[in-house]
Structures are given as structure tokens and as C-alpha cells.
Amino acid sequence: MRALVAAAIGLAAALALVLTISAVGTPPGETSPKPLLTTVPGSKN
């Protein structure tokens, strides 16, 4: 029974966190015009 209560409390806390974040909204920002570097430079031996 305690495990069920703990699971319900955890679920309620997670739901409250999600609702709080969605109520605040996304932070303002812009994407960078520069592309991200995805290649690793070759090592010199």
C-alpha cells in the first residue's frame, strides 16, 4: 500500500512539474546562423 501511495505522490509531482514548465512557456531565443561543427579534425602523427 505504501508503494502505491509513493507512486501516486511521484506521479502528482511529475505532473505538477510538467504543468509548471508548460505554463511558463519556452524561453525567448534565436537559432545560430552558423552551422555546428560535427566532424573531428584528423590527428597528426
JSON list of C-alpha atoms in Angstrom, two decimals:
[
{"chain": "A", "resi": 1, "resn": "MET", "atom": "CA", "xyz": [0.00, 0.00, 0.00]},
{"chain": "A", "resi": 2, "resn": "ARG", "atom": "CA", "xyz": [2.88, 2.37, 0.78]},
{"chain": "A", "resi": 3, "resn": "ALA", "atom": "CA", "xyz": [4.37, 1.74, -2.65]},
{"chain": "A", "resi": 4, "resn": "LEU", "atom": "CA", "xyz": [1.09, 2.74, -4.28]},
{"chain": "A", "resi": 5, "resn": "VAL", "atom": "CA", "xyz": [0.95, 5.96, -2.26]},
{"chain": "A", "resi": 6, "resn": "ALA", "atom": "CA", "xyz": [4.58, 6.74, -3.11]},
{"chain": "A", "resi": 7, "resn": "ALA", "atom": "CA", "xyz": [3.90, 6.13, -6.80]},
{"chain": "A", "resi": 8, "resn": "ALA", "atom": "CA", "xyz": [0.86, 8.42, -6.70]},
{"chain": "A", "resi": 9, "resn": "ILE", "atom": "CA", "xyz": [2.86, 11.18, -4.99]},
{"chain": "A", "resi": 10, "resn": "GLY", "atom": "CA", "xyz": [5.65, 10.84, -7.55]},
{"chain": "A", "resi": 11, "resn": "LEU", "atom": "CA", "xyz": [3.19, 10.96, -10.43]},
{"chain": "A", "resi": 12, "resn": "ALA", "atom": "CA", "xyz": [1.48, 14.04, -9.00]},
{"chain": "A", "resi": 13, "resn": "ALA", "atom": "CA", "xyz": [4.85, 15.78, -8.53]},
{"chain": "A", "resi": 14, "resn": "ALA", "atom": "CA", "xyz": [5.90, 14.98, -12.10]},
{"chain": "A", "resi": 15, "resn": "LEU", "atom": "CA", "xyz": [2.58, 16.23, -13.46]},
{"chain": "A", "resi": 16, "resn": "ALA", "atom": "CA", "xyz": [2.86, 19.44, -11.45]},
{"chain": "A", "resi": 17, "resn": "LEU", "atom": "CA", "xyz": [6.37, 19.99, -12.80]},
{"chain": "A", "resi": 18, "resn": "VAL", "atom": "CA", "xyz": [5.24, 19.49, -16.40]},
{"chain": "A", "resi": 19, "resn": "LEU", "atom": "CA", "xyz": [2.29, 21.84, -15.95]},
{"chain": "A", "resi": 20, "resn": "THR", "atom": "CA", "xyz": [4.52, 24.48, -14.35]},
{"chain": "A", "resi": 21, "resn": "ILE", "atom": "CA", "xyz": [7.05, 24.32, -17.18]},
{"chain": "A", "resi": 22, "resn": "SER", "atom": "CA", "xyz": [4.34, 24.47, -19.84]},
{"chain": "A", "resi": 23, "resn": "ALA", "atom": "CA", "xyz": [2.68, 27.42, -18.09]},
{"chain": "A", "resi": 24, "resn": "VAL", "atom": "CA", "xyz": [5.95, 29.37, -18.05]},
{"chain": "A", "resi": 25, "resn": "GLY", "atom": "CA", "xyz": [6.44, 28.78, -21.76]},
{"chain": "A", "resi": 26, "resn": "THR", "atom": "CA", "xyz": [9.52, 28.48, -23.88]},
{"chain": "A", "resi": 27, "resn": "PRO", "atom": "CA", "xyz": [12.34, 30.93, -23.22]},
{"chain": "A", "resi": 28, "resn": "PRO", "atom": "CA", "xyz": [12.97, 33.54, -25.91]},
{"chain": "A", "resi": 29, "resn": "GLY", "atom": "CA", "xyz": [15.92, 32.80, -28.12]},
{"chain": "A", "resi": 30, "resn": "GLU", "atom": "CA", "xyz": [17.20, 32.54, -31.63]},
{"chain": "A", "resi": 31, "resn": "THR", "atom": "CA", "xyz": [18.94, 29.82, -33.53]},
{"chain": "A", "resi": 32, "resn": "SER", "atom": "CA", "xyz": [22.51, 30.42, -34.54]},
{"chain": "A", "resi": 33, "resn": "PRO", "atom": "CA", "xyz": [23.14, 31.17, -38.22]},
{"chain": "A", "resi": 34, "resn": "LYS", "atom": "CA", "xyz": [26.45, 29.30, -38.00]},
{"chain": "A", "resi": 35, "resn": "PRO", "atom": "CA", "xyz": [26.32, 25.55, -38.63]},
{"chain": "A", "resi": 36, "resn": "LEU", "atom": "CA", "xyz": [27.56, 23.31, -35.85]},
{"chain": "A", "resi": 37, "resn": "LEU", "atom": "CA", "xyz": [30.83, 21.52, -36.39]},
{"chain": "A", "resi": 38, "resn": "THR", "atom": "CA", "xyz": [30.17, 17.80, -36.44]},
{"chain": "A", "resi": 39, "resn": "THR", "atom": "CA", "xyz": [33.48, 16.49, -37.76]},
{"chain": "A", "resi": 40, "resn": "VAL", "atom": "CA", "xyz": [36.54, 15.77, -35.67]},
{"chain": "A", "resi": 41, "resn": "PRO", "atom": "CA", "xyz": [39.80, 17.13, -37.06]},
{"chain": "A", "resi": 42, "resn": "GLY", "atom": "CA", "xyz": [42.26, 14.45, -38.03]},
{"chain": "A", "resi": 43, "resn": "SER", "atom": "CA", "xyz": [45.17, 13.79, -35.71]},
{"chain": "A", "resi": 44, "resn": "LYS", "atom": "CA", "xyz": [48.70, 14.38, -36.95]},
{"chain": "A", "resi": 45, "resn": "ASN", "atom": "CA", "xyz": [51.13, 11.53, -36.27]}
]
